[in-house]
């Protein structure tokens, strides 16, 4: 499997995005996004996080996907509708046999506890350190406000962490199988092949 920096990706306009150069020496959050998801309220928090820490080395990269049936457009609506200034990549698949190499890499480096690598839902986040290593993963329920503690710690801005964030970091991964179970049920009822793609 190629190194993260060597993976070829395009930006939202379909032009080559220099991933290796852009992430070099930075702390990166990859977030699979959509414009019609119930978690779109996180856009504001992600944008605030990006503006607050980008000069200290934070990069947020949005990755539109329609695998959860909530991004039917070309993906540019994520940027236009929600006014984010961080980079948005071309729409891609994050699960299944046709998952983009970017997400194959991220998932293999940091699988979920008990249920494996699949992305459960929109607004799941992968954190990459300054060396290009995938060091953490956060399910959709992690708000940008909670994420800030982990971002600051990885950036070296703060070595301390809050008790609430530490507790959530233990609880949320344990909730991932439950979250997956609920989403699987809802998607199966709607006739979607969610589970099959998740497991591939």
GROMACS .gro file of C-alpha atoms in nm:
model
  200
    1UNK     CA    1   0.000   0.000   0.000
    2UNK     CA    2   0.141   0.344  -0.093
    3UNK     CA    3   0.239   0.602   0.164
    4UNK     CA    4  -0.025   0.863   0.236
    5UNK     CA    5   0.183   1.138   0.074
    6UNK     CA    6   0.210   0.937  -0.251
    7UNK     CA    7  -0.164   0.885  -0.301
    8UNK     CA    8  -0.305   1.071  -0.600
    9UNK     CA    9  -0.616   1.281  -0.537
   10UNK     CA   10  -0.802   1.559  -0.718
   11UNK     CA   11  -0.957   1.873  -0.578
   12UNK     CA   12  -1.325   1.959  -0.611
   13UNK     CA   13  -1.263   2.105  -0.958
   14UNK     CA   14  -1.105   1.781  -1.078
   15UNK     CA   15  -0.750   1.917  -1.079
   16UNK     CA   16  -0.460   1.731  -0.920
   17UNK     CA   17  -0.427   1.816  -0.552
   18UNK     CA   18  -0.065   1.799  -0.426
   19UNK     CA   19  -0.144   1.589  -0.120
   20UNK     CA   20   0.216   1.514  -0.024
   21UNK     CA   21   0.315   1.880  -0.034
   22UNK     CA   22   0.002   2.002   0.142
   23UNK     CA   23   0.020   1.763   0.437
   24UNK     CA   24   0.397   1.779   0.482
   25UNK     CA   25   0.477   1.869   0.843
   26UNK     CA   26   0.113   1.935   0.931
   27UNK     CA   27  -0.149   1.782   1.156
   28UNK     CA   28  -0.432   1.683   0.924
   29UNK     CA   29  -0.798   1.597   0.977
   30UNK     CA   30  -0.961   1.411   0.690
   31UNK     CA   31  -1.339   1.443   0.715
   32UNK     CA   32  -1.583   1.272   0.480
   33UNK     CA   33  -1.853   1.531   0.427
   34UNK     CA   34  -2.197   1.574   0.272
   35UNK     CA   35  -2.433   1.865   0.219
   36UNK     CA   36  -2.759   1.698   0.323
   37UNK     CA   37  -2.653   1.516   0.639
   38UNK     CA   38  -2.778   1.579   0.991
   39UNK     CA   39  -2.420   1.645   1.096
   40UNK     CA   40  -2.376   1.945   0.864
   41UNK     CA   41  -2.387   2.168   1.173
   42UNK     CA   42  -2.025   2.054   1.221
   43UNK     CA   43  -1.912   2.261   0.920
   44UNK     CA   44  -1.912   2.578   1.130
   45UNK     CA   45  -1.707   2.417   1.404
   46UNK     CA   46  -1.460   2.264   1.160
   47UNK     CA   47  -1.414   2.599   0.987
   48UNK     CA   48  -1.359   2.771   1.323
   49UNK     CA   49  -1.107   2.503   1.421
   50UNK     CA   50  -0.922   2.543   1.092
   51UNK     CA   51  -0.902   2.921   1.115
   52UNK     CA   52  -0.790   2.908   1.477
   53UNK     CA   53  -0.504   2.663   1.428
   54UNK     CA   54  -0.403   2.667   1.060
   55UNK     CA   55  -0.111   2.901   1.130
   56UNK     CA   56   0.011   2.650   1.387
   57UNK     CA   57   0.005   2.364   1.139
   58UNK     CA   58  -0.351   2.232   1.124
   59UNK     CA   59  -0.497   2.130   0.789
   60UNK     CA   60  -0.854   2.007   0.746
   61UNK     CA   61  -0.942   1.829   0.421
   62UNK     CA   62  -1.306   1.766   0.335
   63UNK     CA   63  -1.389   1.460   0.126
   64UNK     CA   64  -1.742   1.452  -0.021
   65UNK     CA   65  -1.905   1.113  -0.065
   66UNK     CA   66  -2.251   1.000  -0.167
   67UNK     CA   67  -2.215   0.651  -0.026
   68UNK     CA   68  -2.455   0.747   0.250
   69UNK     CA   69  -2.698   0.900  -0.003
   70UNK     CA   70  -2.661   1.255   0.127
   71UNK     CA   71  -2.433   1.418  -0.132
   72UNK     CA   72  -2.612   1.388  -0.468
   73UNK     CA   73  -2.437   1.695  -0.615
   74UNK     CA   74  -2.082   1.721  -0.747
   75UNK     CA   75  -1.962   1.799  -0.395
   76UNK     CA   76  -1.885   2.166  -0.457
   77UNK     CA   77  -2.204   2.253  -0.270
   78UNK     CA   78  -2.019   2.160   0.050
   79UNK     CA   79  -1.787   2.454  -0.001
   80UNK     CA   80  -2.037   2.697  -0.154
   81UNK     CA   81  -2.331   2.629   0.074
   82UNK     CA   82  -2.140   2.615   0.400
   83UNK     CA   83  -1.869   2.868   0.320
   84UNK     CA   84  -1.567   2.666   0.433
   85UNK     CA   85  -1.217   2.777   0.337
   86UNK     CA   86  -1.034   2.450   0.397
   87UNK     CA   87  -0.963   2.228   0.092
   88UNK     CA   88  -1.238   2.006  -0.046
   89UNK     CA   89  -1.142   1.709  -0.260
   90UNK     CA   90  -1.328   1.549  -0.547
   91UNK     CA   91  -1.621   1.329  -0.448
   92UNK     CA   92  -1.510   0.971  -0.385
   93UNK     CA   93  -1.617   0.639  -0.238
   94UNK     CA   94  -1.494   0.566   0.113
   95UNK     CA   95  -1.620   0.207   0.150
   96UNK     CA   96  -1.651  -0.101  -0.068
   97UNK     CA   97  -1.435  -0.256  -0.335
   98UNK     CA   98  -1.421   0.073  -0.522
   99UNK     CA   99  -1.315   0.281  -0.222
  100UNK     CA  100  -1.054   0.542  -0.312
  101UNK     CA  101  -0.692   0.450  -0.221
  102UNK     CA  102  -0.691   0.744   0.021
  103UNK     CA  103  -0.962   0.584   0.231
  104UNK     CA  104  -0.822   0.236   0.191
  105UNK     CA  105  -0.505   0.370   0.349
  106UNK     CA  106  -0.673   0.566   0.629
  107UNK     CA  107  -0.900   0.274   0.727
  108UNK     CA  108  -0.624   0.014   0.723
  109UNK     CA  109  -0.404   0.230   0.946
  110UNK     CA  110  -0.675   0.296   1.205
  111UNK     CA  111  -0.965   0.044   1.203
  112UNK     CA  112  -1.258   0.069   1.442
  113UNK     CA  113  -1.256  -0.136   1.759
  114UNK     CA  114  -1.448  -0.464   1.705
  115UNK     CA  115  -1.608  -0.380   1.370
  116UNK     CA  116  -1.309  -0.322   1.142
  117UNK     CA  117  -1.219  -0.046   0.902
  118UNK     CA  118  -1.538   0.072   0.733
  119UNK     CA  119  -1.649   0.435   0.760
  120UNK     CA  120  -1.977   0.432   0.952
  121UNK     CA  121  -2.128   0.762   0.842
  122UNK     CA  122  -2.064   1.116   0.721
  123UNK     CA  123  -1.833   1.342   0.922
  124UNK     CA  124  -1.608   1.067   1.050
  125UNK     CA  125  -1.258   1.205   1.108
  126UNK     CA  126  -0.908   1.065   1.070
  127UNK     CA  127  -0.619   1.249   1.235
  128UNK     CA  128  -0.273   1.235   1.078
  129UNK     CA  129   0.035   1.361   1.261
  130UNK     CA  130   0.319   1.574   1.126
  131UNK     CA  131   0.503   1.259   1.014
  132UNK     CA  132   0.215   1.148   0.795
  133UNK     CA  133   0.101   0.872   1.032
  134UNK     CA  134  -0.267   0.804   1.103
  135UNK     CA  135  -0.280   0.843   1.480
  136UNK     CA  136  -0.648   0.872   1.567
  137UNK     CA  137  -1.000   0.825   1.441
  138UNK     CA  138  -1.322   0.987   1.557
  139UNK     CA  139  -1.676   0.876   1.475
  140UNK     CA  140  -1.934   1.131   1.357
  141UNK     CA  141  -2.056   1.198   1.710
  142UNK     CA  142  -1.732   1.380   1.793
  143UNK     CA  143  -1.806   1.750   1.752
  144UNK     CA  144  -1.529   1.990   1.644
  145UNK     CA  145  -1.552   2.144   1.992
  146UNK     CA  146  -1.456   1.812   2.151
  147UNK     CA  147  -1.193   1.751   1.881
  148UNK     CA  148  -1.015   2.073   1.969
  149UNK     CA  149  -0.853   1.913   2.272
  150UNK     CA  150  -0.693   1.641   2.058
  151UNK     CA  151  -0.595   1.888   1.787
  152UNK     CA  152  -0.417   2.112   2.037
  153UNK     CA  153  -0.236   1.818   2.189
  154UNK     CA  154  -0.118   1.685   1.850
  155UNK     CA  155  -0.009   2.034   1.742
  156UNK     CA  156   0.190   2.070   2.063
  157UNK     CA  157  -0.010   2.379   2.157
  158UNK     CA  158  -0.123   2.214   2.480
  159UNK     CA  159   0.000   1.906   2.656
  160UNK     CA  160  -0.300   1.896   2.887
  161UNK     CA  161  -0.634   1.735   2.809
  162UNK     CA  162  -0.975   1.773   2.965
  163UNK     CA  163  -1.131   1.499   3.173
  164UNK     CA  164  -1.446   1.513   2.960
  165UNK     CA  165  -1.248   1.466   2.638
  166UNK     CA  166  -1.051   1.178   2.789
  167UNK     CA  167  -1.370   1.005   2.900
  168UNK     CA  168  -1.532   1.057   2.560
  169UNK     CA  169  -1.224   0.917   2.389
  170UNK     CA  170  -1.281   0.593   2.578
  171UNK     CA  171  -1.661   0.585   2.546
  172UNK     CA  172  -1.708   0.686   2.182
  173UNK     CA  173  -1.499   0.406   2.028
  174UNK     CA  174  -1.701   0.161   2.234
  175UNK     CA  175  -2.016   0.324   2.096
  176UNK     CA  176  -1.895   0.276   1.738
  177UNK     CA  177  -2.040  -0.080   1.710
  178UNK     CA  178  -2.372   0.046   1.851
  179UNK     CA  179  -2.374   0.343   1.614
  180UNK     CA  180  -2.293   0.104   1.328
  181UNK     CA  181  -2.578  -0.125   1.431
  182UNK     CA  182  -2.833   0.156   1.435
  183UNK     CA  183  -2.719   0.294   1.099
  184UNK     CA  184  -2.713  -0.057   0.948
  185UNK     CA  185  -3.072  -0.118   1.054
  186UNK     CA  186  -3.195   0.215   0.919
  187UNK     CA  187  -3.010   0.174   0.588
  188UNK     CA  188  -3.126  -0.187   0.542
  189UNK     CA  189  -3.488  -0.082   0.597
  190UNK     CA  190  -3.439   0.172   0.316
  191UNK     CA  191  -3.306  -0.098   0.087
  192UNK     CA  192  -2.945   0.026   0.074
  193UNK     CA  193  -2.647  -0.212   0.052
  194UNK     CA  194  -2.476  -0.035   0.340
  195UNK     CA  195  -2.351  -0.340   0.532
  196UNK     CA  196  -2.203  -0.510   0.227
  197UNK     CA  197  -1.999  -0.204   0.132
  198UNK     CA  198  -1.895  -0.141   0.492
  199UNK     CA  199  -1.753  -0.490   0.523
  200UNK     CA  200  -1.559  -0.485   0.193
   0.00000   0.00000   0.00000
